[in-house]
Coordinates of C-alpha atoms and ligand atoms in Angstrom, one line a residue:
M44 CA -42.3 85.3 141.4
Q45 CA -45.9 84.4 141.1
T46 CA -46.4 82.5 137.8
E47 CA -49.4 81.7 136.2
F48 CA -49.0 78.3 137.3
C49 CA -48.8 79.3 140.8
K50 CA -52.1 81.2 140.2
Q51 CA -53.7 78.3 138.5
L52 CA -52.8 76.2 141.8
G53 CA -53.5 78.7 144.4
I54 CA -50.0 78.6 145.9
E55 CA -47.9 81.7 146.7
V56 CA -44.4 80.7 145.5
P57 CA -43.6 78.5 142.5
I58 CA -41.3 76.1 144.8
F59 CA -42.2 72.3 144.4
A60 CA -40.7 70.3 147.2
F61 CA -40.7 66.6 146.2
T62 CA -40.1 64.3 149.4
H63 CA -41.0 60.9 150.8
C64 CA -41.7 62.6 154.2
R65 CA -45.2 64.0 154.9
D66 CA -43.7 66.5 157.7
V67 CA -41.8 68.1 154.8
V68 CA -45.0 68.2 152.6
V69 CA -46.8 70.1 155.4
A70 CA -44.1 72.4 156.2
V71 CA -43.3 73.6 152.5
S72 CA -47.3 74.0 151.6
K73 CA -47.5 76.0 155.0
A74 CA -44.7 78.2 153.8
G75 CA -46.2 79.2 150.4
G76 CA -45.0 76.5 148.1
I77 CA -46.2 73.1 147.6
G78 CA -45.1 69.6 149.2
V79 CA -45.4 66.5 146.7
L80 CA -45.5 63.3 148.7
G81 CA -43.3 60.5 146.9
A82 CA -45.5 57.5 147.4
V83 CA -43.5 54.7 145.9
G84 CA -42.3 53.0 149.2
Y85 CA -45.9 53.0 150.7
S86 CA -48.6 50.2 150.6
P87 CA -52.0 51.5 150.1
A88 CA -52.7 51.2 153.8
Q89 CA -49.4 53.2 154.6
L90 CA -50.2 55.9 152.0
K91 CA -53.9 56.3 153.5
E92 CA -52.3 56.9 156.9
E93 CA -49.6 59.4 155.5
L94 CA -52.5 61.4 153.7
D95 CA -54.7 61.1 156.7
W96 CA -52.0 62.8 158.7
I97 CA -51.1 65.4 156.0
D98 CA -54.9 66.2 155.7
A99 CA -54.9 66.7 159.6
H100 CA -52.0 69.0 159.6
I101 CA -51.7 71.1 156.6
G102 CA -54.8 73.5 157.3
D103 CA -56.1 75.1 154.2
H104 CA -53.1 74.5 152.0
I105 CA -52.8 72.0 149.2
Y106 CA -50.4 69.2 148.2
G107 CA -49.5 66.8 145.6
V108 CA -49.0 63.0 145.3
D109 CA -46.4 61.4 143.1
T110 CA -46.5 57.8 141.8
A111 CA -44.0 55.8 139.9
I112 CA -45.5 53.8 136.8
P113 CA -42.7 53.4 134.7
Q114 CA -43.0 53.1 130.7
K115 CA -41.4 49.7 130.8
Y116 CA -41.2 47.1 133.7
E117 CA -41.0 43.7 134.4
G118 CA -44.5 42.1 135.0
M119 CA -46.0 44.8 132.8
G120 CA -49.8 43.9 132.0
E121 CA -50.3 42.0 135.4
T122 CA -53.4 43.8 136.9
D123 CA -53.5 41.9 140.4
P124 CA -51.1 43.6 142.6
E125 CA -50.6 40.6 144.8
K126 CA -49.8 38.2 141.8
L127 CA -47.4 40.9 140.3
V128 CA -45.5 40.9 143.7
A129 CA -45.4 37.4 144.1
M130 CA -44.1 36.8 140.5
L131 CA -41.5 39.6 140.8
Q132 CA -40.2 38.0 144.3
A133 CA -40.0 34.4 142.6
A134 CA -38.0 35.8 139.6
I135 CA -35.1 37.2 141.7
P136 CA -32.3 34.9 141.2
E137 CA -30.6 33.2 144.3
Q138 CA -27.1 34.5 143.3
H139 CA -28.3 38.1 143.6
R140 CA -30.1 37.6 146.9
K141 CA -26.8 36.1 148.6
F142 CA -24.6 38.8 146.9
A143 CA -26.9 41.4 148.5
A144 CA -27.1 39.8 151.9
K145 CA -23.2 39.3 152.0
L146 CA -22.8 42.9 151.5
L147 CA -24.9 43.8 154.2
A148 CA -23.7 41.2 156.7
D149 CA -19.8 42.1 155.9
H150 CA -20.6 45.5 157.0
G151 CA -22.4 44.7 160.0
V152 CA -25.9 45.9 158.9
P153 CA -28.6 44.3 161.4
E154 CA -31.3 42.4 160.1
L155 CA -35.1 43.7 160.2
P156 CA -37.4 42.1 162.8
D157 CA -39.6 39.6 160.6
A158 CA -42.8 41.9 161.3
D159 CA -41.0 44.7 159.4
K160 CA -40.3 42.6 156.3
E161 CA -43.0 43.4 154.1
V162 CA -42.2 44.7 150.7
T163 CA -44.4 47.8 150.0
L164 CA -42.8 48.9 146.7
S165 CA -44.8 50.2 144.2
F166 CA -43.4 50.3 140.5
S167 CA -46.4 49.4 138.4
E168 CA -49.7 50.4 137.1
A169 CA -51.7 48.1 139.3
Q170 CA -50.2 49.6 142.5
G171 CA -50.0 53.2 141.0
Q172 CA -53.9 52.9 140.4
L173 CA -54.6 52.1 144.0
Q174 CA -52.4 55.1 144.9
V175 CA -54.1 57.5 142.7
D176 CA -57.5 56.3 143.9
E177 CA -56.6 57.1 147.3
A178 CA -55.1 60.6 146.5
L179 CA -58.4 61.6 144.5
T180 CA -60.5 61.1 147.6
R181 CA -58.6 63.8 149.1
P182 CA -59.8 67.4 148.4
K183 CA -56.5 69.0 149.5
C184 CA -54.5 66.8 147.1
R185 CA -54.5 69.2 144.0
M186 CA -52.0 67.3 141.8
I187 CA -50.7 63.9 140.7
V188 CA -47.3 63.5 139.4
N189 CA -45.9 60.2 137.8
A190 CA -42.0 59.4 138.0
L191 CA -40.4 57.1 135.0
G192 CA -42.9 57.6 132.1
T193 CA -46.2 59.0 130.8
P194 CA -49.0 57.9 133.0
P195 CA -51.7 55.5 131.4
A196 CA -54.4 57.3 129.4
D197 CA -57.2 56.1 132.0
I198 CA -55.1 57.6 135.0
V199 CA -55.0 60.9 133.0
E200 CA -58.7 60.8 132.2
Q201 CA -59.3 59.8 135.9
V202 CA -57.4 63.0 137.4
H203 CA -58.7 65.6 135.0
A204 CA -62.4 64.3 135.5
S205 CA -61.8 64.9 139.4
G206 CA -60.6 68.7 138.5
R207 CA -57.1 68.1 139.2
L208 CA -53.8 68.5 137.3
I209 CA -51.6 65.7 136.3
G210 CA -47.9 65.9 135.3
A211 CA -44.8 63.7 135.0
L212 CA -41.1 63.6 135.2
A213 CA -38.9 64.0 131.8
G214 CA -35.3 63.7 131.7
R215 CA -35.0 63.8 128.0
L216 CA -36.9 65.8 125.3
K217 CA -38.7 62.7 124.0
H218 CA -40.2 62.2 127.1
G219 CA -41.6 65.6 127.4
I220 CA -43.1 65.5 124.0
N221 CA -44.9 62.2 124.8
H222 CA -46.1 63.6 128.1
K223 CA -47.6 66.5 125.9
A224 CA -48.9 64.3 123.6
A225 CA -50.8 62.4 126.5
G226 CA -52.5 65.5 127.4
L227 CA -50.5 66.1 130.8
D228 CA -50.9 69.7 132.1
F229 CA -47.3 70.3 133.2
I230 CA -43.8 68.8 132.7
V231 CA -41.1 68.5 135.5
C232 CA -37.8 68.6 133.6
Q233 CA -35.0 67.0 135.3
G234 CA -31.4 67.3 134.6
S235 CA -28.8 64.9 135.0
E236 CA -27.5 66.5 138.4
G237 CA -30.7 65.5 139.9
G238 CA -31.2 63.1 142.8
G239 CA -33.0 59.8 142.2
H240 CA -33.7 58.7 138.4
A241 CA -31.8 61.0 136.1
G242 CA -30.9 61.1 132.4
E243 CA -27.7 62.2 130.6
V244 CA -28.1 65.9 129.7
T245 CA -27.7 68.4 132.1
S246 CA -30.3 71.0 133.8
M247 CA -28.7 74.0 132.2
V248 CA -29.0 72.4 128.7
L249 CA -32.3 70.6 129.2
W250 CA -34.7 73.2 130.7
P251 CA -34.5 75.8 127.9
Q252 CA -34.9 73.0 125.0
M253 CA -37.9 71.5 127.2
V254 CA -39.7 74.7 127.5
D255 CA -39.4 75.6 123.6
T256 CA -40.1 72.1 122.9
V257 CA -43.4 71.7 124.7
A258 CA -44.8 75.4 124.8
P259 CA -47.2 76.5 126.0
L260 CA -47.0 73.7 128.8
P261 CA -45.9 74.6 131.9
V262 CA -42.2 73.2 132.6
L263 CA -40.9 73.0 136.4
A264 CA -37.2 73.0 136.6
A265 CA -35.8 70.1 138.7
G266 CA -32.0 68.9 139.1
G267 CA -29.3 71.2 140.8
I268 CA -31.4 73.8 142.6
G269 CA -30.4 74.3 146.2
N270 CA -30.1 78.1 146.4
G271 CA -31.7 81.4 145.2
R272 CA -29.5 82.2 142.5
Q273 CA -30.3 78.6 140.8
I274 CA -34.0 79.4 141.0
L275 CA -33.4 82.9 139.2
A276 CA -31.2 81.1 136.6
A277 CA -34.0 78.4 136.1
M278 CA -36.7 81.0 135.9
S279 CA -34.8 83.0 133.4
M280 CA -35.2 80.2 131.1
G281 CA -39.0 80.5 131.1
V282 CA -40.1 77.9 133.5
A283 CA -43.1 78.1 135.5
G284 CA -41.4 77.0 138.7
V285 CA -38.9 74.8 140.5
W286 CA -39.0 71.3 141.7
M287 CA -36.5 70.5 144.3
G288 CA -35.9 67.0 146.0
S289 CA -32.4 66.8 147.7
M290 CA -32.3 70.1 149.5
W291 CA -35.2 68.6 151.8
L292 CA -33.4 65.7 152.8
N293 CA -31.5 67.2 155.6
A294 CA -34.4 69.4 156.6
T295 CA -35.1 69.2 160.3
E296 CA -38.4 68.1 159.8
A297 CA -37.3 65.2 157.3
A298 CA -37.1 61.5 158.6
A299 CA -33.5 60.6 158.4
E300 CA -31.2 59.0 161.1
P301 CA -28.2 61.0 162.1
A302 CA -25.5 59.0 160.4
Q303 CA -27.4 59.3 157.1
R304 CA -27.6 63.1 157.6
E305 CA -23.9 63.3 158.5
S306 CA -23.3 61.3 155.1
Y307 CA -25.3 64.1 153.2
L308 CA -23.4 66.8 155.2
K309 CA -19.7 65.3 154.4
A310 CA -20.5 64.7 150.8
S311 CA -19.4 67.2 148.0
S312 CA -20.9 67.6 144.5
E313 CA -18.3 64.9 143.3
D314 CA -19.4 62.2 145.6
T315 CA -22.5 61.3 143.6
V316 CA -22.7 58.6 140.8
R317 CA -25.7 57.6 138.5
S318 CA -26.0 53.9 139.2
R319 CA -28.7 51.1 138.5
A320 CA -27.6 49.1 141.8
W321 CA -30.7 50.1 143.7
T322 CA -33.5 50.4 141.5
G323 CA -32.6 48.7 138.3
K324 CA -32.7 52.1 136.5
T325 CA -30.2 54.6 136.3
A326 CA -30.6 57.0 139.7
R327 CA -28.1 59.4 141.2
M328 CA -26.9 58.9 144.6
L329 CA -24.0 58.8 146.9
K330 CA -21.0 56.6 145.8
N331 CA -20.2 54.0 147.8
E332 CA -19.0 50.4 148.4
W333 CA -22.6 49.2 147.4
T334 CA -22.6 51.1 144.0
E335 CA -18.9 50.0 143.4
A336 CA -19.7 46.4 144.2
W337 CA -22.6 46.3 141.5
E338 CA -20.4 47.8 138.9
R339 CA -17.6 45.1 139.1
A340 CA -17.1 42.5 136.5
D341 CA -17.0 39.6 138.8
T342 CA -20.4 40.6 140.4
P343 CA -23.9 40.1 139.4
D344 CA -25.3 43.0 137.1
P345 CA -28.2 44.8 138.5
L346 CA -31.6 43.5 137.6
P347 CA -34.3 45.5 135.5
M348 CA -36.8 47.4 137.0
P349 CA -38.7 46.5 139.4
L350 CA -36.6 43.3 140.1
Q351 CA -33.7 45.4 141.5
G352 CA -36.1 47.2 143.6
Y353 CA -37.8 44.3 145.1
L354 CA -34.3 42.6 145.6
T355 CA -32.9 45.9 147.3
F356 CA -36.1 46.9 149.5
D357 CA -34.7 45.0 152.6
A358 CA -31.4 46.6 152.2
V359 CA -33.0 50.3 151.7
R360 CA -34.8 49.6 155.2
R361 CA -32.0 48.4 157.1
T362 CA -29.6 51.0 156.0
H363 CA -32.0 53.7 156.9
L364 CA -33.2 52.6 160.0
Y365 CA -29.8 51.2 161.3
A366 CA -27.7 53.9 159.5
G367 CA -25.3 54.4 162.2
S368 CA -24.5 50.8 162.7
G369 CA -21.2 48.9 161.8
E370 CA -20.2 50.3 158.5
C371 CA -23.6 50.7 157.3
Q372 CA -22.9 54.0 155.5
K373 CA -20.4 52.1 153.2
V374 CA -23.3 50.1 151.8
A375 CA -26.3 52.4 152.3
F376 CA -28.9 53.8 150.0
N377 CA -28.3 57.5 150.0
P378 CA -30.1 59.0 146.7
V379 CA -29.3 62.7 146.3
G380 CA -28.2 65.0 143.5
Q381 CA -24.9 67.0 142.9
V382 CA -26.5 69.8 144.7
V383 CA -25.5 67.7 147.8
G384 CA -22.4 69.7 148.1
Q385 CA -24.6 72.8 148.9
I386 CA -26.0 70.9 151.9
N387 CA -24.0 72.1 154.9
E388 CA -26.4 72.7 157.6
S389 CA -29.7 71.3 159.0
E390 CA -32.6 74.0 158.3
S391 CA -36.1 73.8 158.9
C392 CA -38.1 74.0 155.7
R393 CA -39.5 77.5 156.8
D394 CA -36.0 78.7 156.9
I395 CA -35.1 77.1 153.7
M396 CA -38.2 78.6 152.0
Y397 CA -37.1 82.0 153.4
R398 CA -33.5 81.5 152.6
L399 CA -34.4 80.8 148.9
L400 CA -36.8 83.6 148.3
N401 CA -34.0 86.1 150.0
E402 CA -31.4 84.6 147.8
Y403 CA -33.5 85.0 144.6
A404 CA -34.2 88.8 145.6
D405 CA -30.5 89.4 145.9
A406 CA -29.6 87.7 142.8
L407 CA -32.2 89.5 140.7
E408 CA -30.9 92.8 142.3
H409 CA -27.4 91.8 141.1
V410 CA -28.7 91.2 137.5
Q411 CA -30.6 94.4 137.4
S412 CA -27.4 96.2 138.7
I413 CA -25.6 95.1 136.1
T414 CA -28.1 95.6 133.2
P415 CA -28.2 99.2 131.8
A416 CA -31.3 101.1 132.1
E417 CA -33.0 102.3 128.8
Ligands
FMN1970 C1 -34.2 61.0 147.8 C2 -34.7 61.1 146.5 C3 -35.6 60.2 146.0 C4 -36.5 60.7 144.9 N1 -37.6 59.7 144.4 C5 -38.4 60.0 143.6 C6 -39.7 59.5 143.2 O1 -40.0 58.5 144.0 N2 -40.5 59.9 142.4 C7 -40.0 61.0 141.7 O2 -40.8 61.5 140.7 N3 -39.0 61.8 141.8 C8 -38.0 61.4 142.7 N4 -36.9 61.9 143.0 C9 -36.5 63.0 142.0 C10 -37.2 64.4 142.5 O3 -38.6 64.1 142.2 C11 -36.4 65.5 141.9 O4 -36.9 65.6 140.6 C12 -34.8 65.8 142.0 O5 -34.7 65.5 143.5 C13 -34.6 67.1 141.7 O6 -33.2 67.2 141.7 P1 -32.5 67.9 142.9 O7 -32.2 66.5 143.8 O8 -31.0 68.2 142.5 O9 -33.1 68.7 143.7 C14 -36.2 61.4 144.1 C15 -34.9 62.3 144.4 C16 -34.4 62.2 145.7 C17 -33.2 63.2 145.9

C-alpha cells in the first residue's frame, strides 16, 4: 500500500491521523503512518509546547500541523491577533452569552477556575500565520494542512519555500478546484459522514469525483473510514491515502475523560448530526440537548464563525474537563463522524494501525478471490 505520496513524504503506509492530541500524533507516526496535530485550540505558546513535546518523543519520524484559516470569517482583514480577539469578544450578543451559560448551569456543568478562562481559539489568518511560523521552525514537521478554505497565497509560498508540502480539506469539488489553482500539493477530500466540519456529499460519491477533477494532484480520502475494508474501498477509487479523525478519539493515548469516551462508545452511526451550534459552521458531532437547543425556533440562532466558537469556547473546555459532572454529556461538545458506530473499544494507536492493515489485507484477498484470473 505504499503510494507515490508515501514515498514523497517518506512514510511507510498512507494512513494520516488527524488529532488534537500530541500523544496520538507520535504514536501513529511511530507506527508507520503520520500524525497531524490540529492546532485550532492552541495559543502560539501552547502550540510551541506541544511541538516541543512531539519533537522530543517522535524519534526520526515526521508529522504535520493543521491550521484553520476559513475562506470567509467575521473580522477578516484584521492583522493584529489581539485586536481581532477583542473585537470578536465584544461582538457576541448578551442574549447568546446568557443562553449558553444557562444551558450549562441547568445541566450542572461546573465553572472553570479564572486562571483557565483564556480563549485560545485560532480561526483567522493572523492567528494561523503565527502557527505556521512556529511549525516551520520544526524540521520534523513536513506538512501543513488548512481546514475550512484555501490557505492565503503568502502562506502557500512560505511553506513551499521551506521545502514542505501544503494541502487543505475540501468538502465540495469547488474547494478542490480552488486548492489546485492556488498551487497546493494535495487535497484532503472529506465526505459528509466525517467528523468535524463537513459538507453534504457523501464520501462514496465525492472521492472519485475529486480524484478525477484535480488529477494528477494526490487526494487523501476522509470521512467514514474506521476499518481496513473502508480503506480498500477508498484506495480502489484512486486516492493517495486515507485521512482519519474519529477513530483516534477513543484511542488509549487520546486525551479524553471517561464520560466522553463512554458517549462515543455508546453512540451508533445514527446519533450524529451536522450542526452550527458549536463553531458557527456546519460540523458533525454527537446529537444532544445542546445541538437541539440551538435548533429551536424560540432560541437564538448560532452566530457566524468565529463568533459562535468564541461564545462556546468556555463550554467546550468545561464539558471536556468536567465530562462526568451532572448531566454534562447532555450538553457536551463531542465532535465525531458516523464511523462512531464502529468505535466499540479502546485500542492503542499501534493496535489500530495493525488492525487496519490486517483488515485491508483480508479485504484485498477477498476481492482477489472473487475476481476470475485471466
Ligand atoms: C474531533 C474532531 C475535530 C476535528 N477538527 C478538525 C480541525 O480542527 N481541522 C481539520 O482540518 N479537520 C478537523 N476535523 C476533521 C478531520 O480532519 C477529518 O477530516 C475527519 O475526522 C475525517 O472523517 P472521520 O471523522 O470519519 O474519520 C475534525 C474531526 C474530528 C472528529
